[in-house]
Short mmCIF file of C-alpha atoms in Angstrom, two decimals:
data_model
loop_
_atom_site.label_atom_id
_atom_site.label_comp_id
_atom_site.label_asym_id
_atom_site.label_seq_id
_atom_site.Cartn_x
_atom_site.Cartn_y
_atom_site.Cartn_z
CA MET A 1166 -21.25 -6.99 -21.11
CA LYS A 1167 -22.85 -4.53 -18.66
CA ASN A 1168 -22.41 -7.02 -15.82
CA LYS A 1169 -18.68 -7.39 -16.62
CA VAL A 1170 -18.23 -3.61 -16.66
CA ARG A 1171 -20.17 -3.30 -13.38
CA GLU A 1172 -18.03 -5.96 -11.76
CA LEU A 1173 -14.82 -4.34 -13.03
CA VAL A 1174 -15.87 -0.94 -11.68
CA LYS A 1175 -16.78 -2.53 -8.35
CA SER A 1176 -13.44 -4.34 -8.18
CA TYR A 1177 -11.43 -1.18 -8.81
CA LEU A 1178 -13.54 0.76 -6.30
CA ILE A 1179 -12.65 -1.80 -3.65
CA ILE A 1180 -9.00 -1.67 -4.69
CA THR A 1181 -9.11 2.14 -4.34
CA ILE A 1182 -10.63 1.97 -0.86
CA GLY A 1183 -8.11 -0.69 0.21
CA SER A 1184 -5.18 1.34 -1.14
CA LEU A 1185 -6.34 4.49 0.66
CA ILE A 1186 -6.74 2.55 3.95
CA TYR A 1187 -3.25 1.15 3.47
CA SER A 1188 -1.82 4.65 2.92
CA LEU A 1189 -3.69 6.14 5.89
CA SER A 1190 -2.44 3.41 8.19
CA PHE A 1191 1.17 4.13 7.21
CA CYS A 1192 0.92 7.92 7.59
CA TRP A 1193 -1.15 7.82 10.79
CA PHE A 1194 0.41 5.01 12.77
CA TYR A 1195 3.70 3.77 11.27
CA GLY A 1196 5.57 6.88 10.14
CA PRO A 1197 5.05 9.29 13.09
CA ASN A 1198 5.78 6.56 15.67
CA GLN A 1199 8.83 5.02 13.94
CA VAL A 1200 7.14 1.63 13.81
CA ALA A 1201 9.22 -0.54 11.44
CA MET A 1202 7.19 -1.59 8.46
CA GLY A 1203 7.92 -4.43 6.10
CA GLY A 1204 7.78 -4.43 2.33
CA LEU A 1205 9.04 -1.78 -0.06
CA THR A 1206 7.27 0.85 2.01
CA GLY A 1207 9.63 -0.11 4.81
CA LEU A 1208 12.58 0.18 2.47
CA GLY A 1209 11.16 3.56 1.48
CA GLN A 1210 11.34 4.52 5.14
CA VAL A 1211 15.03 3.52 5.19
CA LEU A 1212 15.82 5.55 2.09
CA ASN A 1213 13.89 8.49 3.48
CA VAL A 1214 16.05 8.41 6.62
CA ILE A 1215 19.23 8.28 4.50
CA PHE A 1216 17.98 10.75 1.90
CA PRO A 1217 15.34 12.98 3.58
CA ILE A 1218 14.67 14.77 0.29
CA LEU A 1219 13.34 11.50 -1.27
CA PRO A 1220 9.62 10.99 -0.60
CA VAL A 1221 8.61 7.54 0.60
CA GLY A 1222 5.93 7.15 -2.08
CA LEU A 1223 8.29 8.00 -4.94
CA ALA A 1224 10.96 5.58 -3.62
CA VAL A 1225 8.35 2.79 -3.40
CA PHE A 1226 7.20 3.45 -6.97
CA ALA A 1227 10.73 3.25 -8.36
CA MET A 1228 11.62 0.02 -6.51
CA ASN A 1229 8.42 -1.63 -7.71
CA ILE A 1230 9.31 -1.56 -11.40
CA PRO A 1231 11.39 -4.81 -11.51
CA LEU A 1232 8.98 -6.62 -9.24
CA PHE A 1233 6.03 -5.72 -11.46
CA TYR A 1234 7.91 -7.21 -14.41
CA LEU A 1235 8.22 -10.51 -12.49
CA GLY A 1236 4.55 -10.36 -11.50
CA TRP A 1237 3.49 -9.83 -15.11
CA LYS A 1238 5.75 -12.66 -16.33
CA TYR A 1239 4.72 -15.32 -13.80
CA ILE A 1240 1.25 -14.30 -12.63
CA GLY A 1241 -0.36 -12.51 -15.55
CA GLY A 1242 -1.52 -9.21 -16.93
CA HIS A 1243 -4.52 -8.77 -14.59
CA LEU A 1244 -2.17 -8.62 -11.60
CA LEU A 1245 0.08 -6.15 -13.44
CA ILE A 1246 -2.68 -3.68 -14.32
CA SER A 1247 -4.64 -3.85 -11.09
CA SER A 1248 -1.47 -3.79 -8.97
CA LEU A 1249 -0.04 -0.84 -10.88
CA TYR A 1250 -3.26 0.96 -10.15
CA ALA A 1251 -3.20 0.01 -6.43
CA MET A 1252 0.44 0.89 -6.09
CA SER A 1253 -0.03 4.25 -7.80
CA ILE A 1254 -2.96 5.12 -5.58
CA SER A 1255 -1.26 4.09 -2.36
CA SER A 1256 2.08 5.77 -3.22
CA LEU A 1257 0.41 9.00 -4.31
CA ALA A 1258 -1.85 8.98 -1.25
CA ILE A 1259 1.11 8.49 1.14
CA ASP A 1260 2.92 11.53 -0.26
CA LEU A 1261 -0.24 13.68 -0.38
CA ILE A 1262 -1.22 12.82 3.17
CA ASP A 1263 2.28 13.58 4.40
CA MET A 1264 2.17 16.89 2.47
CA PHE A 1265 -1.10 18.14 3.94
CA PHE A 1266 -1.47 16.37 7.29
CA SER A 1267 0.82 15.89 10.26
CA PHE A 1268 -0.28 13.18 12.67
CA PRO A 1269 1.07 13.55 16.25
CA PRO A 1270 3.01 10.65 17.76
CA MET A 1271 1.21 8.27 20.11
CA ASP A 1272 1.99 5.28 22.29
CA PRO A 1273 4.04 2.96 19.96
CA MET A 1274 2.22 -0.18 21.08
CA LEU A 1275 -1.16 1.39 20.41
CA ALA A 1276 0.16 2.59 17.03
CA SER A 1277 1.45 -0.93 16.22
CA ILE A 1278 -1.89 -2.59 17.00
CA CYS A 1279 -4.13 0.01 15.33
CA GLY A 1280 -1.76 0.34 12.37
CA GLY A 1281 -1.64 -3.42 11.92
CA VAL A 1282 -5.44 -3.70 11.97
CA LEU A 1283 -5.91 -0.90 9.47
CA MET A 1284 -3.14 -2.06 7.16
CA GLY A 1285 -4.36 -5.67 7.27
CA LEU A 1286 -7.85 -4.49 6.32
CA GLY A 1287 -6.53 -2.43 3.41
CA LEU A 1288 -4.25 -5.19 2.09
CA GLY A 1289 -7.01 -7.78 2.48
CA LEU A 1290 -9.37 -5.72 0.33
CA VAL A 1291 -6.73 -5.25 -2.35
CA PHE A 1292 -5.66 -8.91 -2.38
CA ALA A 1293 -9.26 -10.05 -2.48
CA GLN A 1294 -9.60 -8.33 -5.87
CA GLY A 1295 -6.55 -10.15 -7.31
CA ALA A 1296 -4.27 -7.12 -6.96
CA THR A 1297 -1.37 -6.15 -4.74
CA THR A 1298 0.13 -2.85 -3.53
CA GLY A 1299 3.41 -3.91 -5.11
CA GLY A 1300 6.69 -4.68 -3.41
CA THR A 1301 6.94 -7.72 -1.21
CA ASP A 1302 3.18 -8.25 -1.75
CA ILE A 1303 4.14 -9.39 -5.24
CA VAL A 1304 6.90 -11.53 -3.72
CA ALA A 1305 4.23 -13.15 -1.52
CA ARG A 1306 2.03 -13.84 -4.56
CA LEU A 1307 5.01 -15.37 -6.37
CA LEU A 1308 5.74 -17.52 -3.31
CA LYS A 1309 2.08 -18.58 -3.39
CA LEU A 1310 2.76 -20.25 -6.73
CA LYS A 1311 5.41 -22.38 -5.03
CA PHE A 1312 3.55 -22.94 -1.77
CA PRO A 1313 -0.18 -22.79 -2.70
CA TRP A 1314 -1.33 -24.37 0.61
CA LEU A 1315 0.02 -21.54 2.76
CA PRO A 1316 -2.25 -18.58 3.60
CA LEU A 1317 -1.12 -15.35 1.94
CA GLY A 1318 -0.68 -13.63 5.30
CA LYS A 1319 1.99 -16.09 6.33
CA LEU A 1320 3.83 -15.68 3.03
CA VAL A 1321 3.91 -11.90 3.48
CA ILE A 1322 5.81 -12.35 6.76
CA ILE A 1323 8.86 -13.92 5.07
CA PRO A 1324 10.18 -10.92 3.05
CA ASP A 1325 8.76 -8.37 5.53
CA LEU A 1326 10.87 -9.68 8.41
CA VAL A 1327 14.06 -8.83 6.55
CA VAL A 1328 12.87 -5.35 5.74
CA ILE A 1329 11.77 -4.71 9.36
CA ILE A 1330 15.31 -5.50 10.51
CA LEU A 1331 16.70 -2.95 8.01
CA VAL A 1332 14.20 -0.32 9.11
CA ALA A 1333 15.18 -0.87 12.76
CA ILE A 1334 18.87 -0.39 11.82
CA ALA A 1335 17.97 2.85 10.00
CA PHE A 1336 16.05 4.12 13.02
CA GLN A 1337 18.89 2.82 15.27
CA THR A 1338 16.53 1.30 17.82
CA LEU A 1339 15.52 -2.27 18.60
CA ASN A 1340 12.13 -1.07 19.84
CA SER A 1341 11.21 -0.04 16.31
CA ALA A 1342 11.74 -3.59 15.09
CA LEU A 1343 9.82 -5.12 17.99
CA TYR A 1344 6.89 -2.82 17.47
CA GLY A 1345 7.11 -3.60 13.75
CA LEU A 1346 6.83 -7.34 14.52
CA VAL A 1347 3.69 -6.69 16.60
CA ALA A 1348 2.19 -4.64 13.77
CA LEU A 1349 3.15 -7.35 11.20
CA TYR A 1350 1.57 -10.08 13.25
CA VAL A 1351 -1.70 -8.13 13.67
CA CYS A 1352 -1.67 -7.15 9.98
CA THR A 1353 -1.32 -10.72 8.70
CA LYS A 1354 -4.04 -11.99 11.04
CA ILE A 1355 -6.48 -9.31 9.87
CA MET A 1356 -5.51 -9.87 6.23
CA ASP A 1357 -6.14 -13.62 6.42
CA THR A 1358 -9.45 -12.94 8.17
CA VAL A 1359 -10.53 -10.65 5.33
CA LEU A 1360 -9.35 -13.13 2.68
CA TYR A 1361 -10.35 -16.46 4.22
CA GLY A 1362 -12.38 -15.83 7.36
CA MET A 1363 -15.35 -14.08 5.79
CA ASP A 1364 -16.67 -17.47 4.67
CA THR A 1365 -18.69 -18.25 7.84
CA SER A 1366 -19.73 -21.73 6.82
CA LYS A 1367 -20.31 -24.63 9.24
CA VAL A 1368 -20.61 -28.38 8.93
CA ALA A 1369 -22.76 -30.44 11.30
CA TYR A 1370 -22.65 -34.15 12.10
CA ILE A 1371 -25.97 -35.44 13.45
CA ILE A 1372 -26.35 -38.90 14.97
CA SER A 1373 -29.97 -39.78 15.50
CA ASP A 1374 -32.45 -42.60 14.93
CA GLU A 1375 -34.75 -39.93 13.46
CA TYR A 1376 -32.30 -39.04 10.76
CA LYS A 1377 -34.91 -39.28 7.98
CA VAL A 1378 -37.22 -36.75 9.65
CA ILE A 1379 -34.29 -34.45 10.43
CA SER A 1380 -32.90 -34.63 6.89
CA THR A 1381 -36.33 -33.87 5.40
CA ALA A 1382 -36.68 -30.79 7.64
CA ILE A 1383 -33.19 -29.62 6.76
CA MET A 1384 -33.85 -29.96 3.04
CA GLU A 1385 -36.85 -27.66 3.50
CA LEU A 1386 -34.26 -25.01 4.44
CA ASP A 1387 -32.85 -25.47 0.92
CA ARG A 1388 -29.84 -27.31 2.31
CA GLY A 1389 -28.72 -30.78 1.35
CA ALA A 1390 -27.75 -33.59 3.68
CA THR A 1391 -25.50 -36.60 3.21
CA ILE A 1392 -26.12 -39.88 5.04
CA LEU A 1393 -22.92 -41.49 6.35
CA HIS A 1394 -22.88 -45.06 7.59
CA GLY A 1395 -21.37 -45.51 11.05
CA GLU A 1396 -21.27 -48.05 13.85
CA GLY A 1397 -21.52 -47.53 17.58
CA ALA A 1398 -18.19 -48.47 19.14
CA PHE A 1399 -19.81 -49.73 22.39
CA THR A 1400 -23.07 -51.26 21.11
CA GLY A 1401 -21.84 -52.37 17.67
CA GLN A 1402 -25.17 -51.16 16.23
CA ASP A 1403 -25.38 -49.56 12.79
CA LYS A 1404 -25.81 -45.82 12.98
CA LYS A 1405 -26.75 -43.24 10.34
CA VAL A 1406 -24.85 -39.95 10.55
CA LEU A 1407 -26.12 -36.85 8.75
CA MET A 1408 -23.49 -34.48 7.39
CA VAL A 1409 -24.86 -31.01 6.66
CA ALA A 1410 -22.97 -27.95 5.34
CA PHE A 1411 -24.70 -24.64 6.08
CA LYS A 1412 -24.14 -20.94 6.68
CA GLN A 1413 -23.52 -19.45 10.13
CA LYS A 1414 -26.87 -17.66 10.08
CA GLU A 1415 -28.67 -21.01 9.80
CA ILE A 1416 -27.20 -22.57 12.90
CA VAL A 1417 -30.12 -21.69 15.17
CA GLN A 1418 -32.63 -23.30 12.76
CA ILE A 1419 -30.46 -26.44 12.44
CA LYS A 1420 -30.19 -26.83 16.24
CA ARG A 1421 -33.91 -26.25 16.67
CA ILE A 1422 -34.81 -28.86 14.08
CA VAL A 1423 -32.53 -31.44 15.65
CA HIS A 1424 -33.69 -30.77 19.24
CA GLU A 1425 -37.40 -30.72 18.47
CA THR A 1426 -37.21 -33.91 16.39
CA ASP A 1427 -34.90 -35.90 18.70
CA PRO A 1428 -33.85 -34.30 22.04
CA ARG A 1429 -31.38 -37.21 22.53
CA ALA A 1430 -29.66 -36.66 19.20
CA PHE A 1431 -25.88 -36.21 19.18
CA LEU A 1432 -24.93 -33.02 17.32
CA ILE A 1433 -21.42 -31.80 16.44
CA VAL A 1434 -20.96 -28.40 14.71
CA CYS A 1435 -17.55 -27.52 13.24
CA ASP A 1436 -16.14 -24.56 11.39
CA ALA A 1437 -15.77 -25.09 7.64
CA HIS A 1438 -13.67 -23.05 5.16
CA ASP A 1439 -13.53 -23.08 1.39
CA VAL A 1440 -16.87 -24.89 0.98
CA LEU A 1441 -17.27 -25.42 -2.76
CA GLY A 1442 -20.45 -26.51 -4.48
CA GLU A 1443 -24.07 -25.52 -5.03
CA GLY A 1444 -25.28 -22.96 -2.54
CA PHE A 1445 -21.73 -21.94 -1.53
CA HIS A 1446 -18.74 -21.06 -3.71
CA TYR A 1447 -17.22 -22.38 -6.91
CA TYR A 1448 -13.58 -23.05 -7.66
CA HIS A 1449 -11.56 -20.37 -9.44
CA GLY A 1450 -8.12 -21.28 -10.73
CA ASP A 1451 -6.60 -17.93 -9.83
CA GLU A 1452 -7.95 -17.71 -6.28
CA ILE A 1453 -5.56 -16.90 -3.47
#
């Protein structure tokens, strides 16, 4: 029970940090530099231009209500509760930051890049905990049910592009949309890196006549090895190929073992993502 409470507190702490980073990126880089932003926050920008008295955060909160209903209906209660929390924190923080701080304008391209990095980091932290900041983030999670093989960052682009065009019309400048596209591209790349790129696993294919000695040494690192049966295309001789999955930090040890055992060994190291099994990760049905 204590472990569950500890994990829940940790999860909501990460959601809080991610939501605050999201809000800061909007107030610091997007708003003052008229960089078009996707999502309901972007629509909030449009409404704020049309009705200056309407705060962006309040507009975002109101537009999120029907989307949260859809999220609860099709994705589940956890997303509803955690996303309501994330959306409340981010919306409140946007209005409070705007109320007490005034960030000076900067070069729009610099704002687009830095804002995209910061926003991608914030969204990645929130998404990693099974929550969203509301708006088109929920649309992206709903699209994920239909297209589960697509990374979440790419799904976010679809509704955000439409909103960016509307924001550019509201600001009456094409530059705003172009800078918004730059920021959106950077944001989705950083988001996918946070969500999927933190798993720095590798897989090695080792072709050597000393495969038994090498596999024994690798197993002493508490890593398993699988022997694949191959055949030399030129010689026609049977070959044994070791396949080894390992963490990035173990690559130096793996290379050293192979080189010291058989300097003529053929070694191929590839990036590996979503490695499931003992010593790595386990499958979760609700993972993104």
